[in-house]
XYZ file of C-alpha atoms in Angstrom:
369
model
C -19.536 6.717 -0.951
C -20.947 2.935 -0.052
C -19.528 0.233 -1.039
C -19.792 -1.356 -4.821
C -22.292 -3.734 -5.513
C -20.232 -6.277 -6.968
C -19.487 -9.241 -5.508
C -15.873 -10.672 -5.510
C -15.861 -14.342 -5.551
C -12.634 -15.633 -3.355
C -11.231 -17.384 -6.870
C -10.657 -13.958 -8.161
C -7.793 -13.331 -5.258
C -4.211 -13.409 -6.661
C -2.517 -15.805 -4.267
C 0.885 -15.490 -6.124
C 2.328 -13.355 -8.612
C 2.101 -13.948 -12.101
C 5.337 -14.982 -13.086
C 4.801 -18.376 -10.618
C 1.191 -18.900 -11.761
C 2.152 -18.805 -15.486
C 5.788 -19.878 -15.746
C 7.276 -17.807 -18.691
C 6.210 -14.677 -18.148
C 7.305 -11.634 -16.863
C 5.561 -9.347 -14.357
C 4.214 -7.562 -17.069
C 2.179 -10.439 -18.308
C -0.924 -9.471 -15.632
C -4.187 -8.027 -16.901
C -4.832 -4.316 -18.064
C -8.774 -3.251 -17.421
C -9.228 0.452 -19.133
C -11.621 2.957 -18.613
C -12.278 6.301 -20.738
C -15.401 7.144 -18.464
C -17.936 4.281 -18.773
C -16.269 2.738 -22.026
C -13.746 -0.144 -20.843
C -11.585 -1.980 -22.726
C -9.188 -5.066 -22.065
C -5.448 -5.377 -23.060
C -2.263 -7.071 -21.534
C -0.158 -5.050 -19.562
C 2.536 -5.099 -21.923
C 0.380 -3.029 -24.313
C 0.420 0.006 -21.712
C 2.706 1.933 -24.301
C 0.382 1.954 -27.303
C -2.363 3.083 -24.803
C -0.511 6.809 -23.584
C 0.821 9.004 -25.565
C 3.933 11.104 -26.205
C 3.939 13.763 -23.222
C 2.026 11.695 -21.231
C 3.767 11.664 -17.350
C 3.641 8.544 -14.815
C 3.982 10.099 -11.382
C 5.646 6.918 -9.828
C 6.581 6.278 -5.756
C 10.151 5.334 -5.427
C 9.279 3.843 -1.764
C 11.288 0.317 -1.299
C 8.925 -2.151 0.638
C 10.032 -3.366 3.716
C 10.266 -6.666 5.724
C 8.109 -5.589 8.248
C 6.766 -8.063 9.895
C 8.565 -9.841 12.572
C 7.616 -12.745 15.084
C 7.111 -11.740 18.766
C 6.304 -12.702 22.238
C 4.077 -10.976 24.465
C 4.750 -13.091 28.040
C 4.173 -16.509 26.069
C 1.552 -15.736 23.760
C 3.049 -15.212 20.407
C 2.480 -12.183 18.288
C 3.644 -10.581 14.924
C 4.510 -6.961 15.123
C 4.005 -5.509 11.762
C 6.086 -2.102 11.538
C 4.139 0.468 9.663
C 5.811 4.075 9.849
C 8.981 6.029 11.712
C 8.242 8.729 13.385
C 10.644 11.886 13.940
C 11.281 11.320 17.453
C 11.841 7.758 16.476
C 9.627 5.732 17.487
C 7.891 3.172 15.057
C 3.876 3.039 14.538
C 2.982 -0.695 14.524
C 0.124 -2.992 14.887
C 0.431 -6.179 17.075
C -1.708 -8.978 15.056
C -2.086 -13.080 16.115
C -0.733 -15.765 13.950
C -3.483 -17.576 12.379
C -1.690 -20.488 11.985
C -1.740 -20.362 8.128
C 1.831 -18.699 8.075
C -0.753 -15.274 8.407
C -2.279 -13.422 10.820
C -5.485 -11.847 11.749
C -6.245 -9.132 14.056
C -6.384 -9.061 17.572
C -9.759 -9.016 18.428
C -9.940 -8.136 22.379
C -6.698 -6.723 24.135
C -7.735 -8.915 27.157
C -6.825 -11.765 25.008
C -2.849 -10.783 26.148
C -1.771 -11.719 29.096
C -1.814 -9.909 31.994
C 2.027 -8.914 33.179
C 3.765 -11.040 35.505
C 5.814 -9.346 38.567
C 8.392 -12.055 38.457
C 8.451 -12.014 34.426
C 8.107 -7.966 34.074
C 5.881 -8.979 30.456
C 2.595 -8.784 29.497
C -0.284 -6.655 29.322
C -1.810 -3.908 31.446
C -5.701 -4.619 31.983
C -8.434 -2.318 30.423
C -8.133 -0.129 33.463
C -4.644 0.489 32.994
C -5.140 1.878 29.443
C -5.878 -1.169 27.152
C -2.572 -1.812 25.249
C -0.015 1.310 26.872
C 2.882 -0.495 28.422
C 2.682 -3.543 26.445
C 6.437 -4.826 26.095
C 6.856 -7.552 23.087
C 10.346 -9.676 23.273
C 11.523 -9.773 19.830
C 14.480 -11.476 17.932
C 18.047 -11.120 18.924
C 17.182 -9.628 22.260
C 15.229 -6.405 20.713
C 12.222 -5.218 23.135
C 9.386 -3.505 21.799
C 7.093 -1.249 24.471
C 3.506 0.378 23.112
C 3.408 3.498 23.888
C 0.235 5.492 22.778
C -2.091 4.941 20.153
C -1.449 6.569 16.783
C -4.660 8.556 16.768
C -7.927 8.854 18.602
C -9.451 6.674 15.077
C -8.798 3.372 17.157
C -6.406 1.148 18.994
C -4.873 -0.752 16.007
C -1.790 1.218 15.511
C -0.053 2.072 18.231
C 3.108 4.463 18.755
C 6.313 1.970 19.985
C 9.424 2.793 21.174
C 12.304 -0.147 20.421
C 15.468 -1.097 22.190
C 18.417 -3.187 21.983
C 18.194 -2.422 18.055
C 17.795 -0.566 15.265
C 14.688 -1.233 13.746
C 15.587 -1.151 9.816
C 18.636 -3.485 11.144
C 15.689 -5.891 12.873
C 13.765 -6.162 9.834
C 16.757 -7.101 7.524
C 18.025 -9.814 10.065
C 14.353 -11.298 11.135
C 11.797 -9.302 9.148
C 10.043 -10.866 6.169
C 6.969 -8.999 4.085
C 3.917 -8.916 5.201
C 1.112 -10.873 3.592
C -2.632 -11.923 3.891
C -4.617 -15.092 3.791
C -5.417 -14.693 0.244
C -1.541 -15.193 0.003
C -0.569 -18.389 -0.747
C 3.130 -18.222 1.133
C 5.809 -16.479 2.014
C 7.778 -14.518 -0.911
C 11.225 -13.259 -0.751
C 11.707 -9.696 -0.035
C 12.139 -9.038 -4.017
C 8.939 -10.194 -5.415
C 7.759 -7.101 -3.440
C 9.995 -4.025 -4.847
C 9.057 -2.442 -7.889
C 11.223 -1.252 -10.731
C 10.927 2.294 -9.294
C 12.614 1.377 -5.635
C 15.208 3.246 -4.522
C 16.795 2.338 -0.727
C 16.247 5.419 1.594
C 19.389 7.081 3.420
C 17.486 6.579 7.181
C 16.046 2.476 6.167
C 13.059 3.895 6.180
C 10.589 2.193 3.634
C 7.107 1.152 2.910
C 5.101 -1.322 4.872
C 3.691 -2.561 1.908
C 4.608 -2.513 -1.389
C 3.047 0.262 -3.836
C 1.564 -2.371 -6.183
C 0.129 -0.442 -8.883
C 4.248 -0.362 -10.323
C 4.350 -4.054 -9.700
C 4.246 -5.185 -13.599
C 6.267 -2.533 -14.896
C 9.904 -3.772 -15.605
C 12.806 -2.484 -17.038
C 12.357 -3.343 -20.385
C 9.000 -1.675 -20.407
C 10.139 1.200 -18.776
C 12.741 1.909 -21.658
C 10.002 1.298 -24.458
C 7.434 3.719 -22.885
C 10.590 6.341 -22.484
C 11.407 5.761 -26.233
C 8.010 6.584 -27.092
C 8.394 9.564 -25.398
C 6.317 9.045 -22.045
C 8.163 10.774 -19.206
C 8.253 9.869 -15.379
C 8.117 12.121 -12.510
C 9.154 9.687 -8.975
C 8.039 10.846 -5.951
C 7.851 9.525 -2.257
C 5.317 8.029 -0.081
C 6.309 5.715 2.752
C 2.781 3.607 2.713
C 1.872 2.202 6.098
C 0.155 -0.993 7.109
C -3.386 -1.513 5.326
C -6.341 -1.534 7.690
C -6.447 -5.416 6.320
C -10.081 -5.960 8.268
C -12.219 -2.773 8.351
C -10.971 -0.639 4.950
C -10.124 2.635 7.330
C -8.803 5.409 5.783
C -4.925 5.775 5.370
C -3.359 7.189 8.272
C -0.531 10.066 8.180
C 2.245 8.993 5.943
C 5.930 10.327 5.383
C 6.210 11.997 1.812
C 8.047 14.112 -0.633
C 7.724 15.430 -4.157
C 11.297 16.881 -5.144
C 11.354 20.084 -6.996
C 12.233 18.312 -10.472
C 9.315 16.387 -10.612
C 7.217 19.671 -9.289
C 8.604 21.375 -12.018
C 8.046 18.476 -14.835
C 4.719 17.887 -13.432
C 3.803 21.561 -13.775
C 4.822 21.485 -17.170
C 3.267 18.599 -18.484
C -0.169 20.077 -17.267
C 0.375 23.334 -18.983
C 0.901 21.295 -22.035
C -1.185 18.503 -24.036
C 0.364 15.696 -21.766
C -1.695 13.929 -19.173
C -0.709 13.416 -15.346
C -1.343 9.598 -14.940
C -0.309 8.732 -11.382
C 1.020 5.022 -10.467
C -0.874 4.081 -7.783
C -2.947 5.811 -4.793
C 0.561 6.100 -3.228
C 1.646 8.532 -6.057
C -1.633 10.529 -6.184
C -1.497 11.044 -2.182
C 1.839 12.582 -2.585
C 1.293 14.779 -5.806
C -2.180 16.111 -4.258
C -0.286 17.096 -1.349
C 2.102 19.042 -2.417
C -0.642 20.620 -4.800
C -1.618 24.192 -3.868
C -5.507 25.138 -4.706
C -4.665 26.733 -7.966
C -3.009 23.276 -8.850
C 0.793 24.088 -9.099
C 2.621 21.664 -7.265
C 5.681 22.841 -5.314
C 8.331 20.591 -4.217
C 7.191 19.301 0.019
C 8.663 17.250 1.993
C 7.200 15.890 5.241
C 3.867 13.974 6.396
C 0.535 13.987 5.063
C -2.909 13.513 6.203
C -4.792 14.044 3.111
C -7.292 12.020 1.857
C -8.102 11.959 -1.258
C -12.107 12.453 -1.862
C -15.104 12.985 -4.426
C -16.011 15.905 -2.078
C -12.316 17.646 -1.931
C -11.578 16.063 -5.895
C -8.361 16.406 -7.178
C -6.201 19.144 -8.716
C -3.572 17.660 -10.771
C -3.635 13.966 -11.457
C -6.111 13.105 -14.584
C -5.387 9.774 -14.927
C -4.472 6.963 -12.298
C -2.819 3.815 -13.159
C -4.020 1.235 -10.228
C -4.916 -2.531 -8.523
C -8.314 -3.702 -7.961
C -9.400 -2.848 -4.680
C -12.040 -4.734 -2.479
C -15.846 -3.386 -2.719
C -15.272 -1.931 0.945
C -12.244 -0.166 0.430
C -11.362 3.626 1.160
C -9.384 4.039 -1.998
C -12.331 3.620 -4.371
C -13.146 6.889 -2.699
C -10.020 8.345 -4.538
C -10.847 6.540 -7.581
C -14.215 8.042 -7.690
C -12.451 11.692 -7.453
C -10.568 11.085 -10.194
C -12.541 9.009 -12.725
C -16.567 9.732 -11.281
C -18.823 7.055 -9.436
C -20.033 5.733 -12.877
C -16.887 4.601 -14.451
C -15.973 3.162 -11.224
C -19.292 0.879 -11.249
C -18.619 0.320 -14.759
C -14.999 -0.768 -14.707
C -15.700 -2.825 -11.495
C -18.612 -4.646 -13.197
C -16.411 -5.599 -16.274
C -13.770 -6.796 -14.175
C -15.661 -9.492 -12.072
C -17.150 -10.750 -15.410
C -13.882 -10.606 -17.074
C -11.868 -12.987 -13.893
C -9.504 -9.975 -13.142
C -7.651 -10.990 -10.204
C -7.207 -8.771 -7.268
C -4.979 -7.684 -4.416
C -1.001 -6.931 -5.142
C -0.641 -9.856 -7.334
C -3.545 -8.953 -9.339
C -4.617 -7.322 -12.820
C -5.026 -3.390 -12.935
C -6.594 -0.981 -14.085
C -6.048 2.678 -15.789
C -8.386 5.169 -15.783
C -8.191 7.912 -18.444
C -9.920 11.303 -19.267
C-alpha cells in the first residue's frame, strides 16, 4: 500500500490530552470519526454507545504502559534508552535515541556519533569494524549498566538486544523511568495520563512501551453504560514495543496472549449477530494471532510476528475501534484489511477537513461493516 494522499498540517497534532486542552472534560470528550465503508459520520466519543449494538464485543488490550524511557550516559555523551520488550532469557530490546534538547529525542543518526571506548574509562563505543553498536555499555541511574548486545533482527540497527545489571529493569523504570513521548508532545505527563481504563499490572513488570491509545477515552463510567446496554468485552494481551517514531517500520515481535474466556466469548459472538470490534491495532494483532485459518480463535500465549495485511486480511475482527495514524504509517496497512483502501481514503479525507487531531492524544476513529 503507499502512503495516503492527505496532507497533515502540524496544527492537527494533539500535544496534550484533552482533559488539559479543554478543562472540564473527561477523556471521553475527544472526537469520534465513523466509517460504514465510504459513508462517514462525526459524533463525540461519548456517543460510542448509541453507535454498537447489543452483542456487539470490544476486544480490548489490558497491557499497562510503562515508564520506559530513562536518561543515560554513553562515556559522556548523553543518551535516553527507551525499553521496548523482555525477552525470555531476560534481556530487554531497546533503542538508544539523543536528547533533542526539547525534553525529546530523535534518533541516532550515525553510530560513529558515540564515542569511541576509553581503556582507562572501560565506556563507549566499538567502531564500525567492531560491529557498529555490539558492546556498547550505557551508565544508567542508581549505578544500573546497560551493554548492547545484538540487534533485534536483521530489519536494522535500531533495536538492539541488552542485557542489564546492577538492577531490575521494571524496578529502574519505576525509580527513574518516565513515558516516552515525541516532539509533537508538548511535556512530560505523569505515568497515569498514559494507562487506560483496561490496565491491569503484570505479575513479571512487564508492560507496554507505549500506551495502547485507541482505549485512551474510554472511562469507567462509559464502560458501565456500554455494559448496561448490553455490549460485552473480551481483554486480551499485547505488550506493544517502541514505535519506529522516524521511518513507520512494521511492528516487530511482541509478547501476547488471548485467554481461553475471551477465545471462547469471541467465538461466540461471531457465530451470533454480534460484531467483533477490536480496540486498537494492539487488540487486533493479538486476536488474529491466536486465530486459526477457519477463524476460531483458541486461547495462545507467547510472541507474535504477524502482521496484519490487505494481502493476508483478517479472520475475525469486523470492526476496529482506532487513533489517526500518520499518512506513512504501517498500521493503515491493517486498517485497509479490515475496512478496504476506499474507506480508508475516505475517512482520512474527512478527518483533515474536519481538524481531527492525531497521535495518542488525538480523536479516533471506528470503522464498521
Amino acid at each position: 500500500m503507499s502512503s495516503l494522499a492527505v496532507q497533515v498540517p502540524q496544527e492537527l497534532s494533539a500535544r496534550v490530552p484533552v482533559e488539559q486542552r479543554e478543562p472540564g472534560l473527561d477523556r471521553d470528550g475527544v472526537r469520534l470519526l465513523v466509517s460504514r465503508g465510504t459513508e462517514v459520520s462525526h459524533h463525540g466519543f461519548a456517543e460510542l454507545p448509541g453507535l454498537l449494538r447489543a452483542g456487539d464485543l470490544l476486544v480490548v488490550n489490558t497491557s499497562p504502559t510503562l515508564a520506559a524511557a530513562v536518561d543515560g550516559r554513553v562515556g559522556h555523551t548523553r543518551v535516553v534508552v527507551h525499553f521496548s520488550t523482555r525477552g525470555d532469557d531476560g534481556r530487554w530490546a531497546v533503542e538508544l535515541r539523543e536528547p533533542d534538547g526539547r525534553g525529546t529525542t530523535r534518533a541516532r543518526a550515525e553510530v560513529t556519533g558515540l564515542p569511541r571506548a576509553r581503556a582507562d574509562e572501560g565506556e563507549g563505543v566499538p567502531g564500525r569494524g567492531c560491529g557498529g553498536l555490539a558492546g556498547t555499555r550505557v551508565r544508567l541511574p542508581g549505578g544500573a549498566r546497560l551493554v548492547l548486545e545484538e540487534p533485534l533482527s536483521a530489519r536494522g540497527e535500531r533495536l538492539w538486544w541488552a542485557r542489564v545489571s546492577g538492577a531490575e529493569v521494571p524496578a529502574l523504570l519505576r525509580a527513574h523511568g518516565r513515558p516516552i513521548r515525541y516532539s509533537y508532545t508538548e511535556r512530560d505527563q505523569p505515568l497515569s495520563v498514559y494507562q487506560t481504563v483496561f490496565a491491569l499490572p503484570s505479575g513479571d513488570g512487564t508492560g507496554s512501551a507505549e500506551m495502547p491509545s485507541a482505549a485512551r477515552p474510554f472511562t469507567a463510567r462509559l464502560v458501565a453504560e456500554l455494559v448496561s446496554r448490553g455490549v460485552q468485552f473480551a481483554p486480551v494481551t499485547l505488550h506493544t514495543g517502541v514505535a519506529s517514531a522516524e521511518s513507520h517500520e512494521p511492528p516487530y515481535p511482541e509478547r501476547y496472549a488471548v485467554p481461553e474466556a475471551s477465545a471462547r466469548l469471541i467465538n461466540t459472538v461471531r457465530a451470533g449477530d454480534g460484531r467483533v470490534v477490536a480496540v486498537g491495532t494492539t487488540a487486533v494483532r493479538a486476536v488474529e494471532s491466536a486465530a486459526g485459518p477457519d477463524g476460531v480463535v483458541r486461547a495462545r500465549a507467547g510472541w507474535t510476528g504477524l502482521v496484519v495485511t490487505p494481502e493476508r486480511g483478517v479472520r475475525v475482527v469486523q470492526g476496529l475501534l482506532t487513533g489517526l495514524h500518520e499518512p506513512e504509517a504501517s498500521h493503515l496497512l491493517m486498517l485497509e484489511a479490515v475496512a478496504g483502501r476506499a474507506a480508508i481514503d475516505r475517512g482520512y479525507e474527512a478527518a483533515v477537513r474536519g481538524r481531527y487531531l492525531w497521535h495518542e492524544f488525538g480523536d479516533v476513529h471506528l470503522l464498521l461493516p
